[in-house]
Coordinates of C-alpha atoms and ligand atoms in Angstrom, one line a residue:
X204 CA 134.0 24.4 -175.7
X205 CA 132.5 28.0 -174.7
X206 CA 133.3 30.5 -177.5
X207 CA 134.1 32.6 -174.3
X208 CA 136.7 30.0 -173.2
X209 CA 138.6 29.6 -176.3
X210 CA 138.9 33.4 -177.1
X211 CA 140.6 33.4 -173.6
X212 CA 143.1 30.9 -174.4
X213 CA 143.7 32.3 -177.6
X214 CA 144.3 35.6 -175.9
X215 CA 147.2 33.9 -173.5
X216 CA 148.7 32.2 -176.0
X217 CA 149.2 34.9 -178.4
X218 CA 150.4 37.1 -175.2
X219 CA 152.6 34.4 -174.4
X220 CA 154.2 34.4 -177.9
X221 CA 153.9 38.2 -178.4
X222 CA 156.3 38.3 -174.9
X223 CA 158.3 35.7 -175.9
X224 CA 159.4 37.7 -178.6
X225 CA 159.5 40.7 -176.9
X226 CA 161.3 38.8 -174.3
X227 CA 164.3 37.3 -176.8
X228 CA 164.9 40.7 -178.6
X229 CA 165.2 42.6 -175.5
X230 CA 167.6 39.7 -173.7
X231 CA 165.1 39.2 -170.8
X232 CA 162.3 36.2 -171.8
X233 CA 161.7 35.4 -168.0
X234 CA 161.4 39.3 -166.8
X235 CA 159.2 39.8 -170.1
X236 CA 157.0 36.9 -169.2
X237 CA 156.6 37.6 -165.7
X238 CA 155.3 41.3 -166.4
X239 CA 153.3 41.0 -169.0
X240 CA 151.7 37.8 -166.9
X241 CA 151.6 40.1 -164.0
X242 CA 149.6 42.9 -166.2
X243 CA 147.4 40.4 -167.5
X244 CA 146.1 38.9 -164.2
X245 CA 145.9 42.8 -162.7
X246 CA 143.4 43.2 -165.8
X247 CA 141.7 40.2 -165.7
X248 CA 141.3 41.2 -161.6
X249 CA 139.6 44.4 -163.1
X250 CA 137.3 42.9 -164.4
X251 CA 136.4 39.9 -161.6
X252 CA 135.7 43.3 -159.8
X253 CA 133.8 44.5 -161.5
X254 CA 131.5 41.9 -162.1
X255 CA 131.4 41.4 -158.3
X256 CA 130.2 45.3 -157.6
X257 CA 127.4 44.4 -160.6
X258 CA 126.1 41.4 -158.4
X259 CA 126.5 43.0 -155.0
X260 CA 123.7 45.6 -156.4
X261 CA 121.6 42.8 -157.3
X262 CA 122.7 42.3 -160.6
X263 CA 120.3 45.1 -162.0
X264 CA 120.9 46.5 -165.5
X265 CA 123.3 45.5 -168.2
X266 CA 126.1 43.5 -166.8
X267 CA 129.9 45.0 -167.3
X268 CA 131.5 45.1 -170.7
X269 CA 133.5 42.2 -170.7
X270 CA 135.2 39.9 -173.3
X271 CA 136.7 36.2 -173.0
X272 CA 135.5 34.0 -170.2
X273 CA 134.4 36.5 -168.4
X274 CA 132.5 37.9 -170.8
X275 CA 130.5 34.6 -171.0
X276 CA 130.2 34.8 -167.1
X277 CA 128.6 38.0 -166.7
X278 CA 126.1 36.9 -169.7
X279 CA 125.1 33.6 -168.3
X280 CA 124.1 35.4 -164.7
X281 CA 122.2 38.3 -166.9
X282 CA 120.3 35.4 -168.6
X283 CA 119.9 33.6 -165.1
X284 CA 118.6 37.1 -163.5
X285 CA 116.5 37.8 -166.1
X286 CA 114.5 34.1 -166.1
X287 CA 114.4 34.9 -162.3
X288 CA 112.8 38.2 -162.5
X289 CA 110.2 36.4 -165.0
X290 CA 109.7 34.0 -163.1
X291 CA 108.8 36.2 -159.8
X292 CA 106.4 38.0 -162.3
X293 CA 104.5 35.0 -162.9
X294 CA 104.3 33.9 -159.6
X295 CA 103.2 36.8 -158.6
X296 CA 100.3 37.5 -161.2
X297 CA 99.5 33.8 -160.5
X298 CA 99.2 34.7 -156.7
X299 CA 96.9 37.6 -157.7
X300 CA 94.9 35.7 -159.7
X301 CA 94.6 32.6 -157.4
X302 CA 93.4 35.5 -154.6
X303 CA 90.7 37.1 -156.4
X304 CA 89.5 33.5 -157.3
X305 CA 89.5 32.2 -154.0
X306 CA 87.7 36.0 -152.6
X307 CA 84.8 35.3 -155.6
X308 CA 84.2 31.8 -153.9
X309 CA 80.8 31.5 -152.1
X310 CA 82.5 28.9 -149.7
X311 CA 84.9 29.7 -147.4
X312 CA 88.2 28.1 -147.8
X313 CA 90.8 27.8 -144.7
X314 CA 94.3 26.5 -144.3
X315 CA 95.1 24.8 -141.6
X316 CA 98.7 24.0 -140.6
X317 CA 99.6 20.6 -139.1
X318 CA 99.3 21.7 -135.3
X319 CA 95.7 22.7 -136.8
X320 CA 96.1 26.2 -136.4
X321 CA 94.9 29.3 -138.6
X322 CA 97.3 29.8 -141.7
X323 CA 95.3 31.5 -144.1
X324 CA 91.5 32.1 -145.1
X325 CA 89.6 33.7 -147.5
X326 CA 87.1 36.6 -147.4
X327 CA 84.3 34.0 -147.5
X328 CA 85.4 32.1 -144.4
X329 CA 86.0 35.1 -142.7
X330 CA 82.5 36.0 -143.2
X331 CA 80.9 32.6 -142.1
X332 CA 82.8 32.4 -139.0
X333 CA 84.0 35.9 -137.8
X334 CA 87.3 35.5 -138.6
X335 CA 89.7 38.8 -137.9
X336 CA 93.7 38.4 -138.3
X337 CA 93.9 38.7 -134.7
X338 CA 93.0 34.8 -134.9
X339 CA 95.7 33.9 -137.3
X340 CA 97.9 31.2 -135.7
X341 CA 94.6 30.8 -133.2
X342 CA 93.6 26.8 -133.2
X343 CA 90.8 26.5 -135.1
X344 CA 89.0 24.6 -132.2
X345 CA 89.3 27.7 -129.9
X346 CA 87.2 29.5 -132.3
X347 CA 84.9 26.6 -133.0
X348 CA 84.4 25.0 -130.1
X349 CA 81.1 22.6 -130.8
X350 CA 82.1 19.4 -129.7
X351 CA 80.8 18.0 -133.1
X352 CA 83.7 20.0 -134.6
X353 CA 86.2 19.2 -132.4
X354 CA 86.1 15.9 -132.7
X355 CA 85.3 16.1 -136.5
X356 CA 88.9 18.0 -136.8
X357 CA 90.8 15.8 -133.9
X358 CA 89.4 12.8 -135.2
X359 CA 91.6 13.1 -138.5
X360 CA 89.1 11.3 -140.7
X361 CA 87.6 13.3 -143.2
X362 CA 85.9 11.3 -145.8
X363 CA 82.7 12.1 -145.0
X364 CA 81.5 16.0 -144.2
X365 CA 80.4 17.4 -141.2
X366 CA 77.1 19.7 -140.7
X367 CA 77.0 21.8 -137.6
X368 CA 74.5 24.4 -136.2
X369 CA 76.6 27.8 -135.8
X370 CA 77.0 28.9 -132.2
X371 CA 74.7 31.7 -131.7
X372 CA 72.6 31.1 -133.9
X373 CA 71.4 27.1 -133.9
X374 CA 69.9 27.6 -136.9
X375 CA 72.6 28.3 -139.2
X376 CA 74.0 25.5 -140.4
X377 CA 77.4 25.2 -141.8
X378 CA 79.1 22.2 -143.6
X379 CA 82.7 21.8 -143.0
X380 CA 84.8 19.4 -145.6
X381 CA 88.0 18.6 -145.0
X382 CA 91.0 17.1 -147.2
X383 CA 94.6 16.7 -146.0
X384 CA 97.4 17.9 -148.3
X385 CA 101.3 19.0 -148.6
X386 CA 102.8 18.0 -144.9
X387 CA 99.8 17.1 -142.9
X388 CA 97.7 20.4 -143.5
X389 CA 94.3 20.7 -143.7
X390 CA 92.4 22.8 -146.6
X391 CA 88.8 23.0 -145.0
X392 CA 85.9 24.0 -147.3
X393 CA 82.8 26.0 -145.1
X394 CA 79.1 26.2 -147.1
X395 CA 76.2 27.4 -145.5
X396 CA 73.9 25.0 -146.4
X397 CA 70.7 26.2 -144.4
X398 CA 68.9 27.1 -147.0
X399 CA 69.1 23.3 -148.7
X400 CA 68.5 21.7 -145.4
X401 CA 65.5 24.2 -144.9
X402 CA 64.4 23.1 -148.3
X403 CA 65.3 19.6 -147.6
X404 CA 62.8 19.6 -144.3
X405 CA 60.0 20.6 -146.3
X406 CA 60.1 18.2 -148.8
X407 CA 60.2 15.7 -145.8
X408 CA 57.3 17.4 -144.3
X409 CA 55.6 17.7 -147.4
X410 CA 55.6 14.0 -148.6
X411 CA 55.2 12.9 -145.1
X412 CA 52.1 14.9 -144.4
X413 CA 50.7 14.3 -147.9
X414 CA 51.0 10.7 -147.1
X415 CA 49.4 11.1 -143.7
X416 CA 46.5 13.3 -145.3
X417 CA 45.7 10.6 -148.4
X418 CA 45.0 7.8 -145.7
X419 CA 42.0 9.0 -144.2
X420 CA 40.2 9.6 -147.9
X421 CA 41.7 6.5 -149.0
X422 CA 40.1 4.2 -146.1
X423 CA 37.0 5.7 -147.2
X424 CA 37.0 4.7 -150.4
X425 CA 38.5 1.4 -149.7
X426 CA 35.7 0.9 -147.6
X427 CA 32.5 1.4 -149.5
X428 CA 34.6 -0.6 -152.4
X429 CA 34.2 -3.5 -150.0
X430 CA 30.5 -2.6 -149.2
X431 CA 29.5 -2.4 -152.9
X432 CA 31.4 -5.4 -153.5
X433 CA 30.0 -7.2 -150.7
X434 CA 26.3 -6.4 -152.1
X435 CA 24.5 -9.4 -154.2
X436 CA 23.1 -7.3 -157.0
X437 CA 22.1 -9.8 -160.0
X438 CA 20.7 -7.1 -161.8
X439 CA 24.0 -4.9 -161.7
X440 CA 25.7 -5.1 -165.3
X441 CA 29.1 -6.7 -165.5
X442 CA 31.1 -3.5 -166.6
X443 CA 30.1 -2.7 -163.0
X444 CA 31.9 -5.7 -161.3
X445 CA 34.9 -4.6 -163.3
X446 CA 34.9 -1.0 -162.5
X447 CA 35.3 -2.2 -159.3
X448 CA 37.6 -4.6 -159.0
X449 CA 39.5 -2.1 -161.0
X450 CA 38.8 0.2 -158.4
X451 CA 39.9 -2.1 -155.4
X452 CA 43.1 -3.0 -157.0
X453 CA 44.1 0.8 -157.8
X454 CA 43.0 1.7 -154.1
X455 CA 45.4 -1.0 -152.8
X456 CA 48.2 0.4 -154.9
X457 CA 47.4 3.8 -153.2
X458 CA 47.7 2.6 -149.6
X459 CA 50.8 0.7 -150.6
X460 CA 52.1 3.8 -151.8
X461 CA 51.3 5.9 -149.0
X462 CA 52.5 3.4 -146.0
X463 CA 55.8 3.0 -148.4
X464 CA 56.6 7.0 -148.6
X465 CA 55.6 7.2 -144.8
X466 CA 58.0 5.0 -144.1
X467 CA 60.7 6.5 -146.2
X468 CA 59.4 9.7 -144.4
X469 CA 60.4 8.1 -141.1
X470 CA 63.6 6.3 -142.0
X471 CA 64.6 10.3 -143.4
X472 CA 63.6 12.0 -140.4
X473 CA 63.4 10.1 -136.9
X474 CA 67.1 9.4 -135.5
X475 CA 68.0 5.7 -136.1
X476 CA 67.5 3.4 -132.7
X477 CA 69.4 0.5 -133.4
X478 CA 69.2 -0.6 -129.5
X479 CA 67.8 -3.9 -130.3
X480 CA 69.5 -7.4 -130.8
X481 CA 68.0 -8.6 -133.7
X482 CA 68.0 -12.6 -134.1
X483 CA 68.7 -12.3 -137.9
X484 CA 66.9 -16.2 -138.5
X485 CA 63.7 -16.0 -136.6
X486 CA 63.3 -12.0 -138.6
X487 CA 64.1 -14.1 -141.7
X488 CA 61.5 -17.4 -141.4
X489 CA 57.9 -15.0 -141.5
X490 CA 59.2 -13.0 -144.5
X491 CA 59.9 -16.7 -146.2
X492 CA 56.4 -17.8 -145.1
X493 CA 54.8 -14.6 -146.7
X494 CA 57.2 -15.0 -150.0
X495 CA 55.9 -18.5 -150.3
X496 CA 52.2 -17.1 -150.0
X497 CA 52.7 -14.4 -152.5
X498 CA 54.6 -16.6 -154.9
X499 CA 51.9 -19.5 -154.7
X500 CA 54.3 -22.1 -154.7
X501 CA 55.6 -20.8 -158.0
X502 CA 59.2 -20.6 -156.7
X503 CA 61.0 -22.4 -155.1
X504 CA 62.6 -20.5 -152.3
X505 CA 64.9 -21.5 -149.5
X506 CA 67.4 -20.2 -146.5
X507 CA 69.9 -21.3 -145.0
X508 CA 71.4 -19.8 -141.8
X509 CA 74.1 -20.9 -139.8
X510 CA 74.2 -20.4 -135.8
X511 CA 72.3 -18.0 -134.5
X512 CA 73.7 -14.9 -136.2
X513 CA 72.5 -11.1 -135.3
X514 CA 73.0 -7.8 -135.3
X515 CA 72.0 -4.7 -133.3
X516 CA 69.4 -2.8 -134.7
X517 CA 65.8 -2.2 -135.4
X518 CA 63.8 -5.3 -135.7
X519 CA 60.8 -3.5 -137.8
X520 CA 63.0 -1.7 -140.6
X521 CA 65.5 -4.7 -140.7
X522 CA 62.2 -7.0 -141.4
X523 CA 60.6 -4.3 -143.8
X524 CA 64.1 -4.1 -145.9
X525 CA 64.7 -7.7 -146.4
X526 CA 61.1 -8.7 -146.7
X527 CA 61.6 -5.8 -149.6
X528 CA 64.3 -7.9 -151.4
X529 CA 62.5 -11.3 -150.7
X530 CA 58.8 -10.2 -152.1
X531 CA 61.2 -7.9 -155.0
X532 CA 63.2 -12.1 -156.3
X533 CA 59.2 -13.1 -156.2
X534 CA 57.5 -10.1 -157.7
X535 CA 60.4 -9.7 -161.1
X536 CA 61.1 -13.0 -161.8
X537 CA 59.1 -16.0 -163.4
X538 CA 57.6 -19.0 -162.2
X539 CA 59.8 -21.7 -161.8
X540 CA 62.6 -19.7 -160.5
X541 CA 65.0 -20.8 -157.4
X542 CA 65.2 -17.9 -155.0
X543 CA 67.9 -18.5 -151.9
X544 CA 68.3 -16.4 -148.8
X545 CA 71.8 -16.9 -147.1
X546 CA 72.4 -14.9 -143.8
X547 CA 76.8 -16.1 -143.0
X548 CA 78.1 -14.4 -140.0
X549 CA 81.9 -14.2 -141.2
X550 CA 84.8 -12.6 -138.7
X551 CA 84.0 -9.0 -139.7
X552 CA 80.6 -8.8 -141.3
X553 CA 77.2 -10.0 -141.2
X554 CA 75.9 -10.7 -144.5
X555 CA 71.8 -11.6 -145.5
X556 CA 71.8 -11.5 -149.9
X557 CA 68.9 -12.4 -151.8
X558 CA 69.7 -14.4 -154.8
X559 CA 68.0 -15.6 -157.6
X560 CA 68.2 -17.0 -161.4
X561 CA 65.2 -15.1 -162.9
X562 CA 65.5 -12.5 -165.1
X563 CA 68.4 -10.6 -163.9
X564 CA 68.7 -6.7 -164.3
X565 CA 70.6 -5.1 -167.2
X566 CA 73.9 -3.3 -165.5
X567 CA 73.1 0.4 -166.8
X568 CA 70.5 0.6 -164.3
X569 CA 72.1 -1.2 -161.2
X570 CA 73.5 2.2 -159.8
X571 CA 70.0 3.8 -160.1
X572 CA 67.9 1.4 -158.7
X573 CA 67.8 2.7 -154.9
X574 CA 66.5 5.9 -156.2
X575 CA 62.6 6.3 -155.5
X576 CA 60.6 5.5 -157.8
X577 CA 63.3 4.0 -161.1
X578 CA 62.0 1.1 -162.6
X579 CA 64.5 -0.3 -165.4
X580 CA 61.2 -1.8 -167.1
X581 CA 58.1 0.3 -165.6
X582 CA 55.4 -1.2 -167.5
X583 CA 55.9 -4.8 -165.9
X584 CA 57.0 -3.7 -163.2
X585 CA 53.6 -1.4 -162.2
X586 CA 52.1 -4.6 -163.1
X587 CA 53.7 -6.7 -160.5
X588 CA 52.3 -4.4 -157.9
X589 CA 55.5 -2.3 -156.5
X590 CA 55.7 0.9 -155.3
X591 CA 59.2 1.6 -157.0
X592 CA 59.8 2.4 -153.5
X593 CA 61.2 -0.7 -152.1
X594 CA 65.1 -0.3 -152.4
X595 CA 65.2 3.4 -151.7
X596 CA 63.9 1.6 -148.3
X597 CA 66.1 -1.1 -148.2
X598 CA 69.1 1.6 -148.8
X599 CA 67.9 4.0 -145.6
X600 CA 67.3 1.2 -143.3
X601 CA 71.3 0.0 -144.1
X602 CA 72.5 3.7 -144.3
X603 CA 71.1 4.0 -140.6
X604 CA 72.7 0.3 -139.5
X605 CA 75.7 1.0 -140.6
X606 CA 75.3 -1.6 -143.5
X607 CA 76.0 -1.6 -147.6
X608 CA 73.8 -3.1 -150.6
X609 CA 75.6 -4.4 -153.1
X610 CA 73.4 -5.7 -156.4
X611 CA 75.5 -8.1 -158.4
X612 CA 72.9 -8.8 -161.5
X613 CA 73.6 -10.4 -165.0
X614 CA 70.7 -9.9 -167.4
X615 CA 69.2 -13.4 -168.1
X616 CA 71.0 -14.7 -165.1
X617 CA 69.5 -14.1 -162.0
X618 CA 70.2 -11.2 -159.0
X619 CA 72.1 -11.3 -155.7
X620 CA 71.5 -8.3 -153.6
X621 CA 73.5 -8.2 -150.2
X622 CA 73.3 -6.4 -147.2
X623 CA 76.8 -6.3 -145.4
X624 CA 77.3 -5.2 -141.8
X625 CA 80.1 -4.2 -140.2
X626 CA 80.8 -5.9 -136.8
X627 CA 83.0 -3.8 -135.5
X628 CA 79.9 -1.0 -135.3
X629 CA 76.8 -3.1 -135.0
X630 CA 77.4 -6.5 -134.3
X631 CA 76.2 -7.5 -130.8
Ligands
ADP896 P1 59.3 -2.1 -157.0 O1 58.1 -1.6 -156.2 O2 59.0 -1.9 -158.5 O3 59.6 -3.5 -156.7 P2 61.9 -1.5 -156.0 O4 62.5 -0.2 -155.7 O5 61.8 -2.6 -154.9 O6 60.5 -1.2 -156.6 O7 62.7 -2.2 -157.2 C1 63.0 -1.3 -158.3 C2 63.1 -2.2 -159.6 O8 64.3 -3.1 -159.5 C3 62.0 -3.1 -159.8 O9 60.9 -2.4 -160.4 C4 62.6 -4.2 -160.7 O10 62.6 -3.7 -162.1 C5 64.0 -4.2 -160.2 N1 64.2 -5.4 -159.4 C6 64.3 -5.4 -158.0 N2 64.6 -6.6 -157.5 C7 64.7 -7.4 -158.6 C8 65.0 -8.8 -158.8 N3 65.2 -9.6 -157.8 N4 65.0 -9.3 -160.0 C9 64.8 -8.5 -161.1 N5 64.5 -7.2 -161.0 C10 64.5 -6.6 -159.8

């Protein structure tokens, strides 16, 4: 029981027995009772009333002197006032901070409220997009009123971000990602990535021009190789015959390299067309033929492809991307290895993998293998004749159907690599 509590009880009882007494020497216990009762209650009232002015002033300062229950009252509501008063501190240095962290962010953050409207911004935001506080409450999509946006914020799916030219000045460009949080608002994050695009455009322009430059030179060279070559010179030393085969093979490698990074070039910069029904079989059968060529019956390679599956798209990068895994099962893996090409039309995807029982990749490097120019074992790999390029192709030419590669490998086992296509976006 509350120290408080028992001191009060110990208080009425001794009153009781102190006017008891008084009560049976005097000749009147009732009277005796009932006005020292009466005087207790007025004090006790007292002191109810004064605790009650303390908390109509807010409870600031020491409560009222006070003994007994209320005593242990008035101390409990100090105690509760005081953890409140902390508390408010707190929140409010941790307010502070959280403003002066969100005002030193480069990107602009913005709250949106469930109707989508203005709640809150920061100083980087404003900046980006004009913001003023006459717009709070504003929808955002009166202020930003690209379609792209629009239909980025109406469209409620924010797993991927948006880029968008700013209005007024097409080229700016801002990227908006968005993530829902609390009751259905919307914290959206605005960067100014112009200067990475910018950067981004002349890389492009750069590797694609280089490429387009190193064909003419290389032709050239390629050419008189094949003269000299061509020439019946007894009298020419061996060493010579070498140097140029050498020579041929190293200028092959070269115009492999640059049709491969023009390519890339093109899959990076021109907008996917994916217009055309592609019969997935008849794309299929020449890139079989060509395997079979290039492996010189070493493998033993088959397909198998039910109904006449196919998918919208572009014939010439679908071919050049599973030619890529095809020549890829030939080029890494031994002789005497089964290579299989399944192409399975199933209710929501199209599927073509590549699978084979050769050598098999070690799993460390299966998430880097679509990145230009990773080679888990370069050596043998330069030898077998690859760019390094190939996958980073295969993964632009899905990216722009709509598709997925997945790699399932098991060193010492074998690779399956899959391309998966969603019908609901491509399928014809
Ligand atoms: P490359 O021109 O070297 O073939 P890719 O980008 O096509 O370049 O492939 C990258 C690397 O992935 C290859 O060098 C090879 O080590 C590995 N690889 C690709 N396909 C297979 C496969 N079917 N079996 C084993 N290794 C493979």
């Amino acid at each position: 029981m509350q120290q408080g509590l028992r001191t009060e009880l110990t208080r009425i009882a001794l009153l009781a027995v102190a006017l008891g007494i008084a009560g049976f020497f005097n000749g009147q216990v009732l009277l005796t009772l009932i006005v020292g009762g009466g005087l207790y209650m007025i004090w006790t009232l007292t002191k109810i009333l004064r605790l009650y002015q303390w908390l109509e002033k807010g409870a600031k300062g020491l409560p009222p002197e006070a003994t007994g229950v209320w005593g242990d009252i008035s101390n409990q509501l100090y105690r509760l006032q005081k953890r409140n008063e902390l508390a408010k501190i707190n929140y409010r240095s941790l307010l502070k901070r959280l403003r002066k962290v969100t005002s030193a962010l480069d990107e602009g953050l913005i709250i949106l409220d469930a109707e989508r409207c203005l709640d809150w911004w920061n100083p980087a935001a404003a900046h980006l997009l004009g913001l003023q506080e006459v717009d709070n409450r504003q929808p955002i999509t009166n202020l930003i009123r690209s379609p792209i946006f629009v239909s980025f914020i109406q469209g409620g799916k924010f797993d991927l971000p948006l880029e968008c030219p700013t209005s007024g000045n097409e080229q700016r460009i801002l990227q908006f990602s968005a993530r829902i949080f609390g009751d259905d608002e919307l914290a959206l994050v605005v960067q100014d990535v112009t200067r990475v695009r910018n950067l981004e455009d002349t890389r492009k322009d750069f590797v694609a021009n280089i490429s387009h430059e190193l064909r003419t030179p290389l032709t050239v060279l390629t050419g008189y190789i094949e003269t000299l070559q061509s020439i019946d010179q007894p009298e020419l030393p061996p060493v010579w015959n070498k140097a140029l085969a050498q020579m041929e093979q190293q200028a092959t490698r070269m115009n492999l390299l640059t049709e491969d990074l023009m390519m890339l070039s093109r899959l990076e910069s021109t907008p996917a067309s994916t217009d055309e029904t592609v019969q997935l079989c008849a794309l299929i059968h020449p890139i079989i033929e060509n395997a079979q060529d290039l492996s010189q019956g070493k493998h033993q390679i088959s397909c198998t492809c039910e109904g006449s599956p196919s998918i919208a798209g572009n014939s010439k990068e679908l071919h050049s991307a599973f030619a890529n895994l095809t020549y890829n099962a030939v080029k890494h893996n031994p002789d005497g290895c089964d290579i299989s090409i399944a192409i399975n039309a199933g209710e929501s995807t199209t599927t073509v993998a590549v699978k084979d029982n050769g050598c098999g990749i070690d799993p460390k490097h299966i998430s880097r293998l679509t990145e230009r120019f990773y080679r888990p074992d370069d050596g043998r790999s330069t030898q077998s004749g690859g760019t390094g390029l190939g996958l980073a192709i295969v993964k632009h030419v899905l990216i722009r159907h709509h598709g997925q590669l997945f790699i399932d490998s098991k060193l010492g086992h074998g690779s399956t690599f899959t391309c998966q296509f969603d019908h609901q976006r491509r399928t014809v």
